[in-house]
CSV table of C-alpha atoms in Angstrom, one decimal:
chain,number,residue,atom,x,y,z
G,1,UNK,CA,2.4,-9.8,-18.8
G,2,UNK,CA,1.0,-12.4,-16.3
G,3,UNK,CA,3.1,-15.4,-15.9
G,4,UNK,CA,5.0,-17.7,-13.5
G,5,UNK,CA,8.9,-18.0,-13.7
G,6,UNK,CA,12.4,-17.5,-12.3
G,7,UNK,CA,14.6,-14.5,-12.6
G,8,UNK,CA,18.4,-15.3,-12.5
G,9,UNK,CA,20.8,-12.8,-11.5
G,10,UNK,CA,22.1,-12.2,-15.0
G,11,UNK,CA,18.4,-12.0,-16.5
G,12,UNK,CA,17.8,-8.5,-18.1
G,13,UNK,CA,14.6,-8.4,-16.2
G,14,UNK,CA,16.2,-8.9,-12.9
G,15,UNK,CA,15.2,-5.6,-10.8
G,16,UNK,CA,17.7,-2.8,-11.0
G,17,UNK,CA,16.7,-1.7,-7.5
G,18,UNK,CA,17.7,-5.0,-6.0
G,19,UNK,CA,21.0,-5.0,-7.9
G,20,UNK,CA,21.6,-1.5,-6.5
G,21,UNK,CA,20.5,-1.9,-2.8
G,22,UNK,CA,20.8,-5.6,-1.9
G,23,UNK,CA,24.4,-7.2,-1.5
G,24,UNK,CA,23.5,-10.8,-1.0
G,25,UNK,CA,20.9,-11.1,-3.8
G,26,UNK,CA,19.5,-14.3,-5.0
G,27,UNK,CA,17.4,-15.6,-7.9
G,28,UNK,CA,13.8,-14.4,-7.8
G,29,UNK,CA,10.6,-16.4,-8.2
G,30,UNK,CA,7.5,-14.8,-9.5
G,31,UNK,CA,3.9,-15.1,-10.4
G,32,UNK,CA,2.0,-12.3,-12.0
G,33,UNK,CA,2.9,-9.2,-14.0
G,34,UNK,CA,6.7,-8.8,-13.8
G,35,UNK,CA,6.5,-5.3,-15.4
G,36,UNK,CA,5.3,-3.9,-12.2
G,37,UNK,CA,8.9,-4.1,-11.0
G,38,UNK,CA,9.7,-1.2,-13.2
G,39,UNK,CA,7.0,1.1,-11.6
G,40,UNK,CA,7.4,3.9,-9.0
G,41,UNK,CA,6.6,2.1,-5.7
G,42,UNK,CA,6.0,2.7,-1.9
G,43,UNK,CA,6.3,0.1,0.7
G,44,UNK,CA,3.7,-0.2,3.4
G,45,UNK,CA,4.5,-2.3,6.6
G,46,UNK,CA,3.3,-2.7,10.0
G,47,UNK,CA,2.1,-4.9,12.9
G,48,UNK,CA,0.2,-8.2,12.2
G,49,UNK,CA,-1.8,-7.4,15.2
G,50,UNK,CA,-2.9,-3.9,14.2
G,51,UNK,CA,-5.5,-1.5,15.7
G,52,UNK,CA,-8.5,-0.3,13.7
G,53,UNK,CA,-6.8,3.0,13.3
G,54,UNK,CA,-3.6,1.4,11.9
G,55,UNK,CA,-5.9,-0.8,9.5
G,56,UNK,CA,-7.8,2.4,8.3
G,57,UNK,CA,-4.6,4.4,7.7
G,58,UNK,CA,-2.8,1.6,5.7
G,59,UNK,CA,-6.0,1.1,3.6
G,60,UNK,CA,-6.2,4.9,2.8
G,61,UNK,CA,-2.6,5.2,2.1
G,62,UNK,CA,-2.9,2.3,-0.3
G,63,UNK,CA,-6.1,3.8,-1.9
G,64,UNK,CA,-4.3,7.1,-2.5
G,65,UNK,CA,-1.3,5.3,-4.1
G,66,UNK,CA,-3.6,3.6,-6.5
G,67,UNK,CA,-5.1,7.0,-7.4
G,68,UNK,CA,-1.7,8.4,-7.9
G,69,UNK,CA,-0.6,5.3,-10.1
G,70,UNK,CA,2.1,4.3,-7.5
G,71,UNK,CA,2.7,0.6,-6.9
G,72,UNK,CA,2.2,-0.6,-3.4
G,73,UNK,CA,4.6,-3.1,-2.0
G,74,UNK,CA,4.0,-5.2,1.2
G,75,UNK,CA,4.4,-8.7,2.6
G,76,UNK,CA,0.8,-10.3,2.5
G,77,UNK,CA,0.9,-10.9,6.3
G,78,UNK,CA,-2.1,-10.4,8.4
G,79,UNK,CA,-2.8,-6.9,9.7
G,80,UNK,CA,-1.2,-3.8,8.0
G,81,UNK,CA,0.2,-5.8,5.1
G,82,UNK,CA,-3.3,-7.3,4.2
G,83,UNK,CA,-4.9,-3.7,4.5
G,84,UNK,CA,-2.3,-2.3,2.2
G,85,UNK,CA,-2.9,-4.8,-0.5
G,86,UNK,CA,-6.7,-4.7,-0.1
G,87,UNK,CA,-6.7,-0.9,-0.2
G,88,UNK,CA,-4.9,-1.0,-3.5
G,89,UNK,CA,-6.9,-3.5,-5.1
G,90,UNK,CA,-10.2,-1.8,-4.1
G,91,UNK,CA,-9.0,1.1,-6.1
G,92,UNK,CA,-8.0,-1.0,-9.0
G,93,UNK,CA,-4.1,-0.2,-8.3
G,94,UNK,CA,-0.9,-2.1,-8.7
G,95,UNK,CA,0.5,-4.1,-5.8
G,96,UNK,CA,3.5,-6.5,-5.2
G,97,UNK,CA,3.5,-9.1,-2.4
G,98,UNK,CA,7.0,-10.2,-1.4
G,99,UNK,CA,6.7,-13.5,0.3
G,100,UNK,CA,8.5,-15.5,3.0
G,101,UNK,CA,7.6,-18.7,1.1
G,102,UNK,CA,7.2,-20.0,-2.5
G,103,UNK,CA,4.9,-18.0,-4.7
G,104,UNK,CA,2.7,-20.9,-5.1
G,105,UNK,CA,2.2,-21.2,-1.4
G,106,UNK,CA,-0.8,-19.3,0.2
G,107,UNK,CA,0.3,-18.0,3.5
G,108,UNK,CA,-1.4,-16.9,5.7
G,109,UNK,CA,-4.6,-18.7,4.7
G,110,UNK,CA,-6.7,-15.9,6.0
G,111,UNK,CA,-5.4,-13.8,3.1
G,112,UNK,CA,-6.2,-16.4,0.3
G,113,UNK,CA,-8.6,-14.0,-1.4
G,114,UNK,CA,-5.9,-11.3,-1.6
G,115,UNK,CA,-3.3,-13.7,-2.7
G,116,UNK,CA,-5.6,-14.9,-5.7
G,117,UNK,CA,-6.3,-11.3,-6.7
G,118,UNK,CA,-2.6,-10.5,-6.6
G,119,UNK,CA,-1.8,-13.4,-8.7
G,120,UNK,CA,-4.1,-12.2,-11.4
G,121,UNK,CA,-3.8,-8.5,-11.1
G,122,UNK,CA,-0.4,-7.8,-9.4
G,123,UNK,CA,2.8,-9.6,-8.6
G,124,UNK,CA,3.8,-12.3,-6.1
G,125,UNK,CA,7.6,-12.3,-5.6
G,126,UNK,CA,9.9,-14.5,-3.6
G,127,UNK,CA,13.6,-15.5,-3.1
G,128,UNK,CA,12.3,-19.0,-2.0
G,129,UNK,CA,11.7,-21.8,-4.5
G,130,UNK,CA,8.3,-23.0,-5.6
G,131,UNK,CA,6.8,-25.0,-2.9
G,132,UNK,CA,8.9,-23.6,0.0
G,133,UNK,CA,7.0,-23.4,3.2
G,134,UNK,CA,6.6,-20.3,5.3
G,135,UNK,CA,9.3,-20.4,7.9
G,136,UNK,CA,9.7,-17.9,10.8
G,137,UNK,CA,13.4,-16.9,9.9
G,138,UNK,CA,12.3,-16.3,6.2
G,139,UNK,CA,10.4,-13.0,7.0
G,140,UNK,CA,13.1,-10.8,8.4
G,141,UNK,CA,15.2,-11.8,5.4
G,142,UNK,CA,12.5,-10.9,2.9
G,143,UNK,CA,12.1,-7.4,4.4
G,144,UNK,CA,15.3,-6.0,2.6
G,145,UNK,CA,13.6,-6.9,-0.6
G,146,UNK,CA,10.4,-5.0,0.2
G,147,UNK,CA,12.5,-1.9,1.1
G,148,UNK,CA,14.9,-2.2,-1.9
G,149,UNK,CA,12.0,-2.3,-4.3
G,150,UNK,CA,10.3,0.7,-2.6
G,151,UNK,CA,11.1,4.4,-3.5
G,152,UNK,CA,9.8,5.4,0.1
G,153,UNK,CA,8.8,3.2,2.9
G,154,UNK,CA,5.8,3.9,5.3
G,155,UNK,CA,5.7,2.2,8.8
G,156,UNK,CA,2.2,2.3,10.0
G,157,UNK,CA,2.2,0.4,13.3
G,158,UNK,CA,4.5,-1.9,15.2
G,159,UNK,CA,6.4,-2.4,18.4
G,160,UNK,CA,9.9,-1.7,19.1
G,161,UNK,CA,11.0,-5.1,18.0
G,162,UNK,CA,8.6,-5.6,15.2
G,163,UNK,CA,9.5,-6.8,11.6
G,164,UNK,CA,8.4,-3.3,10.4
G,165,UNK,CA,11.2,-1.8,12.2
G,166,UNK,CA,13.6,-4.3,10.6
G,167,UNK,CA,12.3,-3.3,7.3
G,168,UNK,CA,12.7,0.4,8.2
G,169,UNK,CA,16.3,-0.3,9.2
G,170,UNK,CA,16.9,-1.8,5.9
G,171,UNK,CA,15.4,1.2,4.1
G,172,UNK,CA,17.6,3.5,6.0
G,173,UNK,CA,20.8,1.6,5.2
G,174,UNK,CA,19.6,1.5,1.6
G,175,UNK,CA,19.3,5.3,1.6
G,176,UNK,CA,15.4,5.2,1.2
G,177,UNK,CA,13.2,7.8,2.7
G,178,UNK,CA,11.3,6.6,5.6
G,179,UNK,CA,7.9,7.8,6.7
G,180,UNK,CA,6.1,6.8,10.0
G,181,UNK,CA,2.5,7.4,10.9
G,182,UNK,CA,2.2,9.1,14.3
G,183,UNK,CA,0.2,7.1,17.0
G,184,UNK,CA,-1.0,7.2,20.6
G,185,UNK,CA,2.0,7.5,22.8
G,186,UNK,CA,0.2,5.0,25.2
G,187,UNK,CA,-0.2,2.2,22.7
G,188,UNK,CA,2.3,-0.5,22.2
G,189,UNK,CA,1.5,-0.6,18.4
G,190,UNK,CA,2.5,3.0,17.9
G,191,UNK,CA,5.9,2.7,19.7
G,192,UNK,CA,7.7,1.7,16.7
G,193,UNK,CA,6.7,4.5,14.3
G,194,UNK,CA,6.9,7.0,17.1
G,195,UNK,CA,10.3,5.9,17.9
G,196,UNK,CA,11.3,6.4,14.1
G,197,UNK,CA,9.9,9.8,14.2
G,198,UNK,CA,12.0,10.7,17.2
G,199,UNK,CA,15.1,9.3,15.4
G,200,UNK,CA,14.4,11.4,12.1
G,201,UNK,CA,11.8,9.6,10.1
G,202,UNK,CA,9.2,11.9,8.5
G,203,UNK,CA,5.9,11.9,10.2
G,204,UNK,CA,3.2,11.2,7.8
G,205,UNK,CA,0.4,13.6,8.6
G,206,UNK,CA,-1.2,14.3,5.2
G,207,UNK,CA,-1.2,11.2,2.9
G,208,UNK,CA,-0.9,13.2,-0.4
G,209,UNK,CA,2.4,14.8,0.9
G,210,UNK,CA,4.0,11.6,0.6
G,211,UNK,CA,3.5,11.6,-3.2
G,212,UNK,CA,4.3,15.3,-3.5
G,213,UNK,CA,7.6,14.4,-1.9
G,214,UNK,CA,8.3,11.6,-4.3
G,215,UNK,CA,7.7,14.0,-7.2
G,216,UNK,CA,4.6,12.3,-8.2
G,217,UNK,CA,2.0,14.7,-9.9
G,218,UNK,CA,-1.6,14.6,-8.9
G,219,UNK,CA,-3.6,13.0,-11.7
G,220,UNK,CA,-5.8,15.5,-13.8
G,221,UNK,CA,-9.3,15.4,-12.2
G,222,UNK,CA,-11.6,13.5,-14.6
G,223,UNK,CA,-14.6,15.2,-16.1
G,224,UNK,CA,-17.7,15.1,-13.9
G,225,UNK,CA,-19.9,13.1,-16.4
G,226,UNK,CA,-22.2,10.2,-16.3
G,227,UNK,CA,-23.3,10.9,-12.7
G,228,UNK,CA,-26.7,10.0,-11.5
G,229,UNK,CA,-28.9,12.7,-9.8
G,230,UNK,CA,-27.9,11.7,-6.4
G,231,UNK,CA,-24.2,11.5,-7.2
G,232,UNK,CA,-24.5,14.9,-8.8
G,233,UNK,CA,-26.2,16.3,-5.7
G,234,UNK,CA,-23.4,14.9,-3.3
G,235,UNK,CA,-20.7,16.2,-5.9
G,236,UNK,CA,-22.2,19.7,-5.9
G,237,UNK,CA,-22.3,19.9,-2.1
G,238,UNK,CA,-18.7,18.6,-1.8
G,239,UNK,CA,-17.3,21.1,-4.4
G,240,UNK,CA,-18.8,23.9,-2.2
G,241,UNK,CA,-16.9,22.5,0.9
G,242,UNK,CA,-13.8,21.0,-0.4
G,243,UNK,CA,-13.6,18.7,2.6
G,244,UNK,CA,-16.4,17.4,4.9
G,245,UNK,CA,-17.0,14.6,7.5
G,246,UNK,CA,-18.9,11.7,6.0
G,247,UNK,CA,-21.3,12.0,9.0
G,248,UNK,CA,-22.1,15.7,8.1
G,249,UNK,CA,-22.6,14.7,4.5
G,250,UNK,CA,-25.3,12.2,5.7
G,251,UNK,CA,-27.0,15.1,7.7
G,252,UNK,CA,-26.9,17.6,5.0
G,253,UNK,CA,-28.2,15.3,2.2
G,254,UNK,CA,-30.7,13.3,4.3
G,255,UNK,CA,-29.3,10.1,2.9
G,256,UNK,CA,-28.4,7.0,5.1
G,257,UNK,CA,-24.7,6.2,5.6
G,258,UNK,CA,-25.0,3.0,3.5
G,259,UNK,CA,-26.2,5.0,0.6
G,260,UNK,CA,-23.7,7.7,0.9
G,261,UNK,CA,-20.9,5.2,1.2
G,262,UNK,CA,-22.0,3.5,-2.1
G,263,UNK,CA,-22.1,7.0,-3.7
G,264,UNK,CA,-18.6,7.9,-2.5
G,265,UNK,CA,-17.2,4.7,-3.7
G,266,UNK,CA,-18.5,5.5,-7.2
G,267,UNK,CA,-17.0,9.1,-7.1
G,268,UNK,CA,-13.6,7.8,-5.7
G,269,UNK,CA,-13.4,5.2,-8.6
G,270,UNK,CA,-14.1,8.1,-11.0
G,271,UNK,CA,-11.3,10.0,-9.3
G,272,UNK,CA,-13.6,12.9,-8.2
G,273,UNK,CA,-13.3,12.5,-4.6
G,274,UNK,CA,-11.1,10.7,-2.0
G,275,UNK,CA,-12.1,9.5,1.5
G,276,UNK,CA,-9.6,9.5,4.4
G,277,UNK,CA,-10.3,8.5,8.0
G,278,UNK,CA,-14.0,9.6,8.1
G,279,UNK,CA,-13.7,12.7,5.9
G,280,UNK,CA,-14.4,13.0,2.2
G,281,UNK,CA,-12.4,15.5,0.0
G,282,UNK,CA,-12.7,16.7,-3.6
G,283,UNK,CA,-9.8,15.5,-5.3
G,284,UNK,CA,-8.5,18.6,-6.8
G,285,UNK,CA,-9.7,21.1,-4.2
G,286,UNK,CA,-7.0,23.7,-3.3
């Protein structure tokens, strides 16, 4: 159900998670599929000025969430937020963007393409009325909505005073499970998540463990059908290995990287494999 509207506090569609976890709740403005508010969800947050490592990790977490059928919630900001939304949409998953402006306002402009796709395929949500501009003080406030709607929160990157840590604090206060991606101890972008781990957050080392901890079962592997000869060849090689570096896959098959990446995209969409930080794995390998 895709539409634009307002959820009053007494509306039966008003999210139960916000009723339960947010004290000073307000009416909500939305654009998109309001039914996504009923789905299992994770929040992915992090720095606007992220590293390539952080961007890659956020993308892979979101892609795996799409595979597991879990909605990804973030804030549509530059950096980690954008990577989380894009990763979900790449794998045709479900995503919610909680905005610090009106749902009819595109901010930041750099994420216009993501905004438009979420409006069609996901959900844009805000406490701020239509036409409300993005104000600096709006963003820390909206973070409590991201954490409230999330069944678990993942902090990918951020400094010790970043908005992602504010979101983590909200999640902790709301009794949500917080995961943090370990990072380089010499990087300012990893200081936030590393501090969270020191203080008791779960280190996210294997992405699929996140969904196991949430009680989400791995989808059944789809039948290996309608594959071309090259796709079949790559799949046969992978099934003998279970996990292999993409560079090794190029060496063993003799195919160029661009061709391998195209094949892996098809296999990933079919649910046969998943790619994570330079490695490709068979989806049901044990």
